Amino acid sequence: MSILDGDHDVTAVRHAAPTLEMVAARAGVSRATVSRVVNGSDKVNPSSIEAVRQAIAELGYVPNRAARSLASAQSHAIALVVPEDITRFFGDVFFASIVAGLNDRLDQSDYVLNLMVASQDPGGKTERYLLGGAVDGAVVVSHHTSDHFLERIGDAIPLVFGGRPGLENIDTWVVDVDNEEGGAVAARRLVERGCTKIATITGPTDMQSALERTRGWKRVVEAAGLEPGPQVDGDFSMVGGALAMRELLDQYPDVDGVFVASDLMASGAMPVILESGRRIPEDVAVVGYDDSPAALACPVPLTTVLQPSEAMGRAMADILLDVLAGGERQRSTIMPIELVERESA
Amino acid sequence: MSILDGDHDVTAVRHAAPTLEMVAARAGVSRATVSRVVNGSDKVNPSSIEAVRQAIAELGYVPNRAARSLASAQSHAIALVVPEDITRFFGDVFFASIVAGLNDRLDQSDYVLNLMVASQDPGGKTERYLLGGAVDGAVVVSHHTSDHFLERIGDAIPLVFGGRPGLENIDTWVVDVDNEEGGAVAARRLVERGCTKIATITGPTDMQSALERTRGWKRVVEAAGLEPGPQVDGDFSMVGGALAMRELLDQYPDVDGVFVASDLMASGAMPVILESGRRIPEDVAVVGYDDSPAALACPVPLTTVLQPSEAMGRAMADILLDVLAGGERQRSTIMPIELVERESA
DNA sequence: GTGAAAGCGCTAACAT
DNA sequence: ATGTTAGCGCTTTCAC
């Protein structure tokens, strides 16, 4: 009692956290017993459990994480590494739902998530953090190809990559979406509705995912006995999509179907099509990619390819947790995509 | 050398991290000296510094965070607490740039950011984490009014709130944007362009920020000698904005100016105005709020109120870091808003 | 300027 | 089932 009645010092003095030792003293048991109760060991006498529980409640005891972590060599934390500009990252619904999925899975464990934005990272702070035992494992999400510093880290803690190839020769897992199949599904839709002049607006050519989507698109178009139309780089941005569309209409005026590799680009491209006097989908059918909010904000509701981003996040967390618990997991997990049918194609 | 040449066990065995003791042995100095070098103490002989540095490099030594944290009673981490649904959080550009600002400031310190999404938080994991000494302080961002569990936390570590009122009676700081002034600026724009029938589409009435914007709007409209038009709740969503606009046009058909308390709502409301045969801004002028990407995706480029969200994030981090360093800071910081002039008003 | 020694609060063997 | 004893890897007096 005497320790707690400190109402008078609320604002100025921070309460010193009670320790396990204080709990032990109050409950009249050894520190080891308290530790056992806290960690849910089964070999404890019910009466002791009760006494400890009460002492914990009365004192408001919370285990010190650093001490626990030091003694057990586990942090019960995992890092979310984002080697990307943070505004871009958060602006992207794809990433947002991955994080939501991650978080959802983690909520059911006693692990916490640490956000590491490594875009600039002066002084290798991120690397030191990951190597310093602060986290038991890490999840890496980015569209870009792997950054170098991660190689050393995969050597020290398990790494799960999302949406892109992992590193070679070290302990890493990959959860990816089947981008090529995504491009293929989009193209198939166009082919099946009777388009014969099928072009595509692609993402940046230095992104693996963009390349794969294009490859899938091309495969299907060719398999249908058609001559693939132009591939114009739209840079994954809205204005990029508009510019690409303009260029496309110029050099390939009789285009009747286009696979736009992101909804954002599609939302930029559509007005250009409309302004040229063509109708969507009657004259030019459009299939997007992402099923982002942008798909609904388009002039014509966009038929698009849905990536299971939240499920990806959940899968990544699940794999990492499993591995940390000593389980075995497949190195590579490919998540299925699906077509969301709306009006543009 | 002999310790490092372990190329053969890359995949299976994780390297045991070198300890300070190993560095000391290699450098031929005491552990205390290594610690001094690592922490940049000035009272170390240059030659020792050199020896230690080299040993660190050769061994690839990285200090163990848990041990350091336990011994120094500091974690060098701060938490970003989000008592909100994560998808909503990341979907909101306002929050995204706050995080960008936070991160930007933190990059220049040796603190790291820990993401705590407390929306559901079974078992009070977040609370235990924050209370367990895992972080030295926390930043809380959310539009919603304070959650209860934060009170105990503010008692243990310094808390900085963003964009909403903090808690009473405990050590908290608040960085907020002047929402009332934001609403006032928007209304002023409408008044100055000659509107006389000015309505508003508001955010949810249980959000402080929404209330304040409406208050500012009302104050200015009345000060101009005008009768304030209807206030319709648009729920901060796109469809909510559309529905609200429809209702507004019904009950107040001669409206000639409307302050829509978020760009997202405005992007939903505008098409409704246009479809009713009214022109923007000639018949109905529209001012939004946020200066989000949605402002540019509107049928008519949206004049809107800009919140300095990134600066807010930076300010929050700055305050927290200062306080952690023992500095004194004002409890409340109000950031200025500004009007972004485009075509809709 | 440098080293020795004593913890930080917890977990994990090892006894009992 | 419970207590005792060592540490985990680091910082931090306190001597020298």
XYZ file of C-alpha atoms (C1' of nucleotides) in Angstrom:
722
model
C 0.000 0.000 0.000
C 2.538 2.500 1.138
C 4.373 2.271 -2.124
C 1.368 3.048 -4.227
C -0.347 5.948 -2.599
C 1.586 8.562 -4.485
C -1.253 10.620 -5.861
C 0.544 13.776 -4.969
C 3.407 13.285 -7.407
C 1.432 12.556 -10.534
C 2.779 15.202 -12.792
C 6.348 15.630 -11.783
C 7.719 12.272 -10.738
C 7.477 9.186 -12.848
C 6.780 6.032 -10.935
C 9.643 3.629 -10.674
C 8.426 0.387 -12.163
C 7.929 -2.436 -9.667
C 10.260 -5.345 -10.195
C 9.773 -9.043 -10.092
C 11.621 -9.041 -6.814
C 9.084 -6.718 -5.249
C 6.294 -8.971 -6.408
C 8.061 -11.987 -4.943
C 8.483 -10.272 -1.600
C 4.870 -9.248 -1.463
C 3.557 -12.625 -2.504
C 5.892 -14.394 -0.139
C 7.472 -16.609 -2.751
C 10.770 -16.772 -4.601
C 11.519 -14.772 -7.684
C 11.655 -17.932 -9.725
C 8.091 -18.727 -8.803
C 6.929 -15.311 -9.844
C 8.711 -15.767 -13.129
C 6.983 -19.095 -13.594
C 3.587 -17.614 -12.995
C 4.255 -14.710 -15.301
C 5.361 -17.045 -18.043
C 2.551 -19.486 -17.519
C 4.528 -22.461 -16.374
C 2.301 -25.368 -15.427
C 4.330 -26.541 -12.487
C 3.117 -24.075 -9.948
C 0.901 -24.601 -6.962
C -2.502 -22.974 -7.441
C -2.275 -21.162 -4.150
C 1.058 -19.626 -5.144
C -0.361 -18.626 -8.480
C -3.148 -16.824 -6.728
C -0.814 -15.019 -4.342
C 1.469 -13.931 -7.156
C -1.393 -12.813 -9.347
C -2.690 -10.631 -6.578
C 0.694 -9.133 -5.816
C 1.134 -8.342 -9.498
C -2.216 -6.637 -9.649
C -1.647 -4.655 -6.483
C 1.747 -3.470 -7.539
C 0.852 -2.974 -11.170
C 3.816 -5.033 -12.132
C 4.860 -5.229 -15.764
C 7.934 -7.276 -16.669
C 10.863 -5.266 -17.895
C 11.341 -6.074 -21.530
C 15.023 -5.373 -21.725
C 15.834 -7.654 -18.837
C 13.647 -10.400 -20.122
C 15.098 -10.042 -23.540
C 18.647 -10.099 -22.269
C 18.113 -13.157 -20.168
C 16.147 -15.136 -22.672
C 17.936 -14.007 -25.807
C 14.622 -13.227 -27.400
C 13.038 -9.882 -27.993
C 9.523 -10.920 -28.954
C 9.601 -8.192 -31.517
C 9.802 -8.339 -35.255
C 10.759 -5.563 -37.580
C 8.924 -4.312 -40.604
C 11.668 -3.081 -42.889
C 10.675 -0.623 -45.553
C 13.525 0.214 -47.898
C 11.357 2.765 -49.607
C 10.374 6.357 -49.284
C 7.850 6.434 -46.498
C 5.321 8.676 -48.191
C 5.233 6.385 -51.169
C 4.944 3.418 -48.904
C 2.001 4.642 -46.924
C 0.374 6.125 -49.963
C 0.241 2.696 -51.515
C -2.830 0.724 -50.520
C -1.001 -2.443 -51.390
C 1.498 -1.873 -48.617
C -1.123 -0.568 -46.270
C -3.077 -3.773 -46.395
C 0.044 -5.838 -46.084
C 0.726 -4.039 -42.849
C -2.853 -4.582 -41.808
C -2.473 -8.290 -42.434
C 0.805 -8.446 -40.585
C -0.625 -6.633 -37.678
C -3.682 -8.788 -37.622
C -1.642 -11.948 -37.326
C 0.718 -10.433 -34.798
C -2.174 -9.354 -32.636
C -2.788 -12.978 -31.921
C 0.758 -13.526 -30.771
C 2.752 -11.745 -28.146
C 5.066 -10.221 -30.675
C 5.164 -6.537 -31.467
C 5.955 -4.767 -34.691
C 8.819 -2.343 -35.111
C 8.787 -0.035 -38.068
C 12.113 0.514 -39.754
C 12.144 2.894 -42.661
C 15.494 2.368 -44.246
C 15.104 4.707 -47.178
C 17.956 6.957 -46.246
C 19.169 5.664 -42.958
C 22.218 7.723 -42.167
C 24.810 5.780 -40.257
C 23.301 2.367 -40.779
C 21.001 2.770 -37.812
C 18.610 0.239 -39.197
C 21.308 -2.322 -39.697
C 22.675 -1.890 -36.208
C 19.196 -2.174 -34.863
C 18.428 -5.379 -36.667
C 21.801 -6.836 -35.786
C 21.687 -5.701 -32.194
C 19.209 -8.315 -31.121
C 16.384 -5.821 -30.917
C 14.168 -8.050 -33.013
C 13.931 -11.777 -33.477
C 13.159 -11.575 -37.151
C 12.120 -9.174 -39.864
C 9.662 -8.731 -42.665
C 10.832 -6.772 -45.687
C 8.361 -5.136 -48.010
C 9.191 -3.105 -51.041
C 8.767 -3.181 -54.747
C 12.408 -2.539 -55.298
C 15.058 -5.092 -55.646
C 16.939 -6.014 -52.563
C 19.198 -3.611 -50.827
C 22.614 -4.738 -50.029
C 22.644 -4.345 -46.294
C 20.014 -6.989 -45.870
C 22.403 -9.759 -46.734
C 24.293 -9.518 -43.495
C 21.057 -9.323 -41.613
C 19.585 -12.457 -43.100
C 22.631 -14.146 -41.720
C 21.717 -13.141 -38.191
C 17.937 -13.309 -38.067
C 15.266 -14.881 -40.257
C 13.923 -12.628 -42.961
C 10.634 -12.850 -44.812
C 10.338 -10.886 -48.018
C 7.055 -9.674 -49.375
C 6.261 -9.149 -53.003
C 9.703 -9.517 -54.407
C 12.593 -11.905 -54.665
C 14.554 -12.609 -51.550
C 18.251 -12.973 -51.133
C 20.262 -15.963 -52.124
C 22.381 -18.179 -49.962
C 20.881 -17.129 -46.718
C 17.909 -17.939 -44.575
C 15.087 -16.051 -46.203
C 11.511 -16.735 -47.037
C 9.458 -15.107 -49.738
C 5.765 -14.447 -50.003
C 4.912 -13.209 -53.426
C 1.941 -12.698 -55.593
C 1.872 -14.296 -58.989
C 2.475 -11.181 -61.041
C 2.834 -13.000 -64.316
C -0.450 -14.754 -63.785
C -1.932 -11.366 -62.934
C -0.871 -9.960 -66.280
C -2.126 -13.108 -67.944
C -5.527 -12.901 -66.322
C -5.871 -9.303 -67.434
C -4.895 -10.118 -71.003
C -7.217 -13.118 -71.069
C -10.102 -10.893 -70.170
C -9.285 -8.616 -73.077
C -8.879 -11.506 -75.493
C -12.115 -13.098 -74.403
C -14.149 -9.991 -74.945
C -12.898 -9.952 -78.500
C -10.113 -7.399 -78.481
C -7.517 -7.969 -81.189
C -5.286 -4.915 -80.863
C -4.076 -5.290 -77.331
C -1.470 -2.976 -75.831
C -0.182 -2.461 -72.299
C 0.948 0.382 -70.117
C 3.644 -1.009 -67.876
C 5.264 -0.073 -64.605
C 8.916 0.964 -64.366
C 11.105 -1.541 -66.132
C 13.426 -1.825 -63.164
C 10.731 -3.407 -61.085
C 10.503 -7.122 -61.158
C 6.762 -7.125 -60.594
C 6.172 -4.806 -63.546
C 8.241 -7.002 -65.809
C 6.362 -10.103 -64.785
C 2.977 -8.579 -65.407
C 4.061 -7.598 -68.876
C 5.385 -11.071 -69.515
C 2.066 -12.651 -68.532
C 0.185 -10.206 -70.720
C 2.384 -10.973 -73.686
C 2.201 -14.708 -73.225
C -1.581 -14.733 -73.347
C -1.881 -12.310 -76.231
C 0.513 -14.363 -78.312
C -1.141 -17.603 -77.319
C -4.349 -16.175 -78.720
C -2.624 -15.791 -82.063
C -2.549 -12.023 -81.781
C 0.262 -9.614 -82.391
C 1.041 -7.889 -79.058
C 0.627 -4.133 -79.289
C 3.079 -1.562 -77.898
C 4.305 -1.613 -74.312
C 4.539 1.897 -72.947
C 6.085 2.721 -69.595
C 3.662 4.585 -67.373
C 5.837 4.818 -64.298
C 3.111 3.583 -61.950
C 1.838 7.152 -61.554
C -1.369 8.855 -62.595
C 0.183 11.432 -64.877
C 2.556 8.776 -66.180
C -0.503 6.753 -67.132
C -2.026 9.709 -68.938
C 1.148 10.455 -70.885
C 1.614 6.815 -71.780
C -1.952 6.591 -73.033
C -1.520 9.620 -75.195
C 1.599 8.150 -76.706
C -0.133 4.853 -77.176
C -3.096 6.339 -79.037
C -0.688 8.200 -81.265
C 1.397 5.286 -82.340
C -1.336 2.654 -82.260
C -4.610 4.424 -83.003
C -6.664 1.301 -83.613
C -5.927 -0.161 -80.179
C -9.064 -1.783 -78.778
C -7.820 -3.190 -75.476
C -5.190 -2.138 -72.989
C -3.833 -3.698 -69.837
C -2.733 -0.929 -67.508
C -0.438 -2.360 -64.859
C -1.804 -0.244 -62.015
C -5.152 1.339 -61.186
C -3.499 4.650 -60.549
C -2.112 4.730 -64.052
C -5.473 3.617 -65.377
C -7.188 6.499 -63.668
C -4.823 8.805 -65.516
C -5.166 6.965 -68.817
C -8.946 6.748 -68.988
C -9.686 10.458 -69.375
C -7.223 10.521 -72.269
C -9.111 7.727 -74.009
C -12.436 9.439 -73.423
C -11.182 12.796 -74.612
C -9.964 11.220 -77.819
C -13.602 10.435 -78.559
C -13.323 6.720 -77.863
C -15.746 4.928 -75.615
C -14.845 2.594 -72.756
C -15.186 -0.345 -73.090
C -16.876 -0.321 -76.492
C -13.937 1.164 -78.414
C -11.137 0.549 -75.963
C -11.434 -1.926 -73.110
C -9.282 -1.289 -70.056
C -8.074 -3.650 -67.352
C -6.221 -2.259 -64.347
C -4.216 -3.760 -61.543
C -4.453 -3.518 -57.730
C -8.144 -3.061 -57.073
C -7.277 0.113 -55.226
C -9.762 2.880 -54.409
C -8.605 4.513 -57.630
C -10.425 1.760 -59.523
C -13.731 3.180 -58.358
C -12.747 6.772 -58.819
C -12.205 6.201 -62.553
C -14.605 7.709 -65.093
C -15.711 4.158 -65.871
C -15.597 1.616 -63.015
C -12.417 -0.298 -63.629
C -12.119 -4.011 -64.175
C -8.921 -4.841 -62.391
C -6.662 -7.499 -60.946
C -6.871 -7.956 -57.192
C -3.813 -8.796 -55.166
C -4.413 -10.539 -51.862
C -2.293 -8.033 -50.004
C -3.796 -8.442 -46.584
C -3.547 -12.201 -46.856
C 0.063 -11.723 -47.880
C 0.777 -9.768 -44.750
C -0.864 -12.411 -42.657
C 1.096 -15.141 -44.410
C 4.367 -13.336 -43.884
C 3.750 -12.928 -40.193
C 2.608 -16.491 -39.935
C 5.723 -17.841 -41.579
C 8.054 -15.729 -39.496
C 6.334 -16.681 -36.264
C 6.470 -20.306 -37.235
C 10.140 -20.160 -38.071
C 10.905 -18.357 -34.854
C 9.118 -21.092 -33.005
C 11.454 -23.572 -34.614
C 9.057 -24.741 -37.310
C 9.873 -25.604 -40.885
C 8.352 -23.628 -43.705
C 8.530 -23.587 -47.447
C 10.921 -20.998 -48.744
C 8.522 -19.626 -51.267
C 4.812 -18.923 -51.053
C 2.920 -17.681 -54.074
C -0.442 -16.112 -53.388
C -3.196 -16.278 -56.009
C -4.585 -13.198 -57.724
C -8.092 -12.716 -59.036
C -10.003 -10.591 -61.478
C -12.501 -8.038 -60.218
C -15.035 -7.548 -62.969
C -16.480 -4.099 -63.446
C -17.402 -2.073 -66.492
C -14.218 -1.023 -68.218
C -13.569 -4.439 -69.761
C 40.346 -14.216 -38.420
C 39.627 -17.707 -37.267
C 36.334 -16.634 -35.812
C 35.077 -15.131 -38.993
C 35.882 -17.596 -41.710
C 32.640 -19.465 -41.398
C 31.535 -19.445 -44.989
C 30.578 -23.050 -44.754
C 27.765 -22.570 -42.283
C 25.960 -19.758 -43.964
C 22.531 -21.234 -44.260
C 22.126 -23.391 -41.243
C 23.874 -21.747 -38.339
C 23.283 -18.200 -37.285
C 26.371 -16.397 -36.119
C 26.580 -15.728 -32.444
C 26.947 -12.002 -32.078
C 30.339 -10.826 -30.824
C 30.208 -9.239 -27.410
C 31.859 -6.219 -25.960
C 34.072 -8.567 -24.019
C 35.387 -10.144 -27.179
C 36.175 -6.733 -28.569
C 37.988 -5.833 -25.382
C 40.079 -8.975 -25.518
C 41.023 -8.409 -29.116
C 41.838 -4.756 -28.644
C 43.792 -5.485 -25.496
C 41.837 -3.109 -23.307
C 39.219 -3.385 -20.604
C 35.525 -3.699 -21.294
C 34.977 -0.316 -19.759
C 37.233 1.261 -22.322
C 35.421 -0.383 -25.193
C 32.183 0.911 -23.774
C 33.625 4.382 -23.611
C 34.712 4.283 -27.215
C 31.395 2.932 -28.381
C 29.558 5.662 -26.563
C 31.892 8.384 -27.682
C 33.340 9.323 -24.330
C 35.991 11.994 -24.666
C 38.282 10.661 -21.991
C 39.937 7.942 -23.982
C 43.445 7.752 -25.287
C 43.555 8.102 -29.090
C 45.607 4.968 -29.464
C 43.072 2.965 -27.501
C 40.306 4.399 -29.579
C 42.063 3.245 -32.694
C 42.625 -0.256 -31.357
C 39.037 -0.603 -30.266
C 37.687 0.724 -33.517
C 39.671 -1.803 -35.415
C 38.625 -4.683 -33.215
C 34.997 -3.646 -33.650
C 35.349 -3.562 -37.391
C 37.140 -6.886 -37.558
C 34.627 -8.625 -35.361
C 31.612 -6.869 -36.794
C 30.567 -5.967 -33.292
C 27.147 -4.457 -32.709
C 26.116 -3.611 -29.144
C 23.311 -5.720 -27.787
C 20.327 -3.499 -27.387
C 18.676 -5.359 -24.578
C 21.780 -5.334 -22.434
C 22.438 -1.716 -23.093
C 18.879 -0.867 -22.407
C 18.824 -2.815 -19.174
C 21.994 -1.276 -17.883
C 21.231 2.271 -18.881
C 17.499 2.251 -18.233
C 16.905 3.713 -21.658
C 15.645 2.015 -24.754
C 16.360 4.653 -27.366
C 13.093 3.758 -28.949
C 9.844 5.646 -29.123
C 6.468 4.229 -29.929
C 3.998 5.446 -32.478
C 0.645 4.561 -30.975
C -2.272 4.327 -33.352
C -5.557 3.733 -31.547
C -7.277 3.409 -34.883
C -8.056 0.815 -37.462
C -4.844 0.361 -39.372
C -6.320 0.402 -42.858
C -8.006 3.686 -42.113
C -4.818 4.994 -40.653
C -2.616 4.196 -43.575
C -5.256 5.148 -46.053
C -5.239 8.646 -44.656
C -2.613 10.871 -46.228
C -2.756 13.072 -43.197
C -1.398 10.314 -41.009
C 0.996 9.124 -43.649
C 2.741 12.446 -43.766
C 2.777 12.723 -40.018
C 4.652 9.457 -39.947
C 6.955 10.740 -42.656
C 7.693 13.801 -40.556
C 8.258 11.771 -37.436
C 10.558 9.460 -39.245
C 12.429 12.308 -40.806
C 13.216 13.851 -37.454
C 14.053 10.527 -35.875
C 16.470 9.725 -38.657
C 18.656 12.444 -37.295
C 18.673 10.960 -33.846
C 19.621 7.511 -32.700
C 16.084 6.667 -31.741
C 13.979 4.140 -33.574
C 10.244 4.037 -34.132
C 8.019 1.250 -32.903
C 4.585 0.915 -34.418
C 1.819 0.039 -32.000
C -1.612 -0.404 -33.471
C -3.869 -0.484 -30.483
C -7.183 -0.708 -32.274
C -8.133 -4.068 -30.878
C -5.186 -5.140 -28.833
C -6.332 -8.291 -27.105
C -4.812 -8.682 -23.688
C -3.467 -5.184 -23.385
C -0.289 -6.079 -25.210
C 0.264 -2.501 -26.196
C -0.082 -1.283 -22.668
C 2.324 -3.840 -21.296
C 4.757 -2.975 -24.016
C 4.658 0.716 -23.301
C 4.855 0.138 -19.573
C 7.573 -2.478 -19.817
C 10.317 -0.015 -20.547
C 10.461 -0.983 -24.207
C 10.236 2.635 -25.244
C 11.334 5.878 -23.658
C 8.325 7.812 -24.835
C 5.426 7.660 -27.241
C 3.653 9.633 -29.903
C -0.091 9.148 -30.196
C -1.898 9.949 -33.400
C -5.562 9.540 -34.029
C -8.581 11.583 -34.791
C -10.524 9.967 -32.036
C -10.784 11.132 -28.532
C -8.411 9.643 -26.068
C -8.502 6.032 -25.137
C -8.532 5.201 -21.529
C -5.480 3.030 -21.263
C -3.216 5.900 -22.190
C -3.705 7.570 -18.853
C -1.620 5.060 -16.977
C 1.009 5.232 -19.653
C 1.388 8.967 -19.542
C 2.222 8.453 -15.944
C 5.189 6.269 -16.815
C 6.612 7.798 -19.975
C 6.208 11.122 -21.758
C 3.447 11.197 -24.338
C 3.031 13.536 -27.283
C -0.391 13.695 -28.869
C -0.939 14.659 -32.455
C -4.015 16.314 -33.830
C -6.223 15.995 -30.814
C -6.489 16.903 -27.170
C -4.185 15.171 -24.768
C -4.922 13.816 -21.363
C -5.325 15.863 -18.258
C -3.343 15.727 -15.084
C -0.418 13.895 -16.524
C 2.713 14.641 -18.447
C 1.549 15.047 -22.004
C 2.282 17.338 -24.850
C 0.003 18.171 -27.748
C 0.745 19.200 -31.292
C -2.397 20.226 -33.030
C -3.498 22.016 -36.104
C -5.812 24.952 -35.797
C -8.967 23.287 -37.075
C -11.240 26.177 -36.238
C -9.024 28.548 -38.151
C -9.068 26.054 -41.005
C -12.826 26.158 -41.189
C -12.680 29.921 -40.901
C -10.222 30.270 -43.749
C -12.406 28.118 -45.949
C -15.521 30.116 -45.141
C -13.671 33.388 -45.651
C -12.766 32.305 -49.145
C -16.399 31.630 -49.905
C -17.548 34.922 -48.424
C -14.918 36.886 -50.286
C -15.874 35.472 -53.651
C -19.384 36.698 -53.009
C -21.266 33.633 -51.876
C -24.246 34.403 -49.690
C -25.851 31.004 -49.243
C -23.068 29.092 -47.594
C -23.511 25.552 -46.303
C -21.068 22.938 -45.025
C -20.632 19.208 -45.189
C -19.073 18.184 -41.909
C -17.127 15.237 -40.585
C -18.538 12.920 -37.923
C -19.858 14.907 -35.022
C -17.978 12.803 -32.499
C -14.682 14.059 -33.807
C -13.270 17.104 -32.165
C -11.537 18.263 -35.322
C -14.749 18.095 -37.331
C -16.585 20.135 -34.733
C -13.911 22.787 -34.695
C -13.901 23.189 -38.455
C -17.614 23.697 -38.415
C -17.301 26.228 -35.633
C -14.766 28.249 -37.598
C -16.946 28.117 -40.680
C -19.958 29.300 -38.760
C -18.106 32.105 -37.036
C -16.935 33.630 -40.280
C -20.233 33.244 -42.081
C -22.060 34.957 -39.257
C -19.422 37.641 -38.947
C -20.110 38.439 -42.603
C -23.722 39.106 -41.694
C -24.905 35.979 -43.463
C -27.279 33.309 -42.318
C -25.307 30.023 -42.093
C -26.778 27.336 -44.342
C -27.356 23.720 -43.345
C -24.650 21.535 -41.816
C -24.853 18.030 -43.182
C -22.773 15.179 -41.844
C -20.755 13.558 -44.595
C -18.892 11.048 -42.466
C -15.479 11.897 -43.941
C -16.059 9.387 -46.736
C -16.524 9.748 -50.473
C -19.981 8.264 -50.670
C -20.893 10.083 -47.481
C -19.938 13.295 -49.237
C -22.109 12.433 -52.211
C -25.126 11.580 -50.081
C -24.697 14.694 -47.993
C -24.483 16.843 -51.103
C -27.671 15.352 -52.486
C -29.466 16.066 -49.254
C -28.030 19.542 -49.173
C -29.198 20.418 -52.687
C -32.645 19.150 -51.811
C -33.187 21.148 -48.693
C -31.212 24.214 -49.732
C -31.401 24.438 -53.523
C -30.084 27.971 -53.821
C -26.824 27.182 -52.061
C -23.942 28.952 -53.785
C -21.005 27.982 -51.621
C -20.117 24.942 -49.588
C -17.277 24.106 -47.271
C -16.652 20.374 -47.398
C -14.595 19.325 -44.401
C -12.474 16.804 -46.294
C -11.224 16.434 -49.848
C -12.462 12.894 -49.985
C -15.997 14.016 -49.244
C -15.579 16.826 -51.753
C -14.615 14.367 -54.465
C -17.852 12.561 -53.771
C -19.909 15.727 -53.555
C -18.723 17.432 -56.722
C -20.198 14.998 -59.238
C -23.554 15.414 -57.499
C -23.367 19.173 -57.944
C -22.385 18.825 -61.581
C -25.105 16.283 -62.327
C -27.685 18.626 -60.881
C -26.816 21.000 -63.712
C -24.930 23.463 -61.543
C -21.484 24.691 -62.482
C -18.451 24.804 -60.190
C -17.531 27.387 -59.075
C -19.927 29.704 -60.953
C -23.100 28.330 -59.384
C -21.708 26.547 -56.386
C -18.231 27.219 -55.071
C -16.530 24.398 -53.166
C -13.716 24.481 -50.641
C -12.258 21.219 -49.381
C -9.945 20.261 -46.562
C -6.668 18.319 -46.423
C -5.024 19.039 -49.753
C -4.909 15.316 -50.352
C -4.392 13.689 -53.763
C -8.183 13.543 -53.973
C -8.178 17.308 -54.394
C -6.590 16.902 -57.795
C -8.667 13.921 -58.801
C -11.845 15.979 -58.491
C -13.798 16.956 -61.613
C -12.790 20.540 -60.896
C -9.416 21.113 -59.203
C -10.288 21.692 -55.597
C -9.489 24.758 -53.564
C -8.693 23.324 -50.192
C -7.214 23.842 -46.755
C -3.722 22.459 -46.244
C -2.685 20.956 -42.963
C 1.036 20.937 -42.221
C 0.999 17.240 -41.412
C 4.603 16.465 -42.108
C 5.701 19.450 -40.065
C 3.443 18.199 -37.312
C 5.174 14.855 -37.301
C 8.530 16.530 -37.160
C 7.391 18.776 -34.335
C 6.081 15.856 -32.338
C 9.320 13.959 -32.653
C 11.265 17.063 -31.840
C 9.327 17.728 -28.673
C 9.566 14.168 -27.477
C 13.275 13.987 -28.111
C 13.767 17.251 -26.319
C 11.779 16.129 -23.323
C 13.625 12.833 -23.190
C 16.851 14.768 -23.169
C 15.602 16.597 -20.111
C 14.523 19.743 -21.900
C 11.508 21.884 -21.194
C 8.814 22.305 -23.785
C 5.505 24.055 -24.088
C 2.600 21.733 -23.471
C 0.699 22.821 -26.508
C 1.833 23.590 -30.035
C -0.604 24.813 -32.631
C 0.488 24.528 -36.228
C -0.801 26.993 -38.826
C -2.975 25.940 -41.744
C -3.135 27.550 -45.166
C -5.408 27.808 -48.155
C -4.428 26.157 -51.428
C -6.139 28.072 -54.180
C -7.348 26.155 -57.187
C -10.452 26.399 -59.357
C -13.381 25.202 -57.331
C -13.677 28.381 -55.280
C 42.986 7.808 -18.931
C 41.992 3.103 -17.470
C 40.554 -1.042 -15.020
C 37.828 -3.702 -11.475
C 33.625 -4.664 -9.711
C 28.916 -4.168 -8.969
C 24.716 -4.316 -10.678
C 20.337 -3.433 -14.278
C 15.702 -7.186 -13.926
C 15.033 -11.135 -15.700
C 15.413 -16.399 -17.078
C 17.218 -20.922 -16.671
C 19.731 -24.689 -14.779
C 20.296 -27.032 -10.962
C 19.228 -28.465 -6.521
C 15.957 -29.835 -3.110
C 6.492 -27.626 -6.679
C 9.838 -24.357 -5.079
C 14.155 -22.059 -3.964
C 19.183 -21.078 -5.076
C 22.548 -19.752 -8.053
C 24.401 -18.075 -12.056
C 24.629 -15.480 -15.552
C 22.572 -12.573 -20.193
C 25.896 -8.017 -22.191
C 26.112 -3.799 -21.054
C 26.865 0.777 -18.176
C 28.565 2.917 -14.320
C 30.575 4.153 -10.091
C 34.823 4.046 -7.865
C 39.501 3.394 -7.289
C 43.943 3.861 -9.237
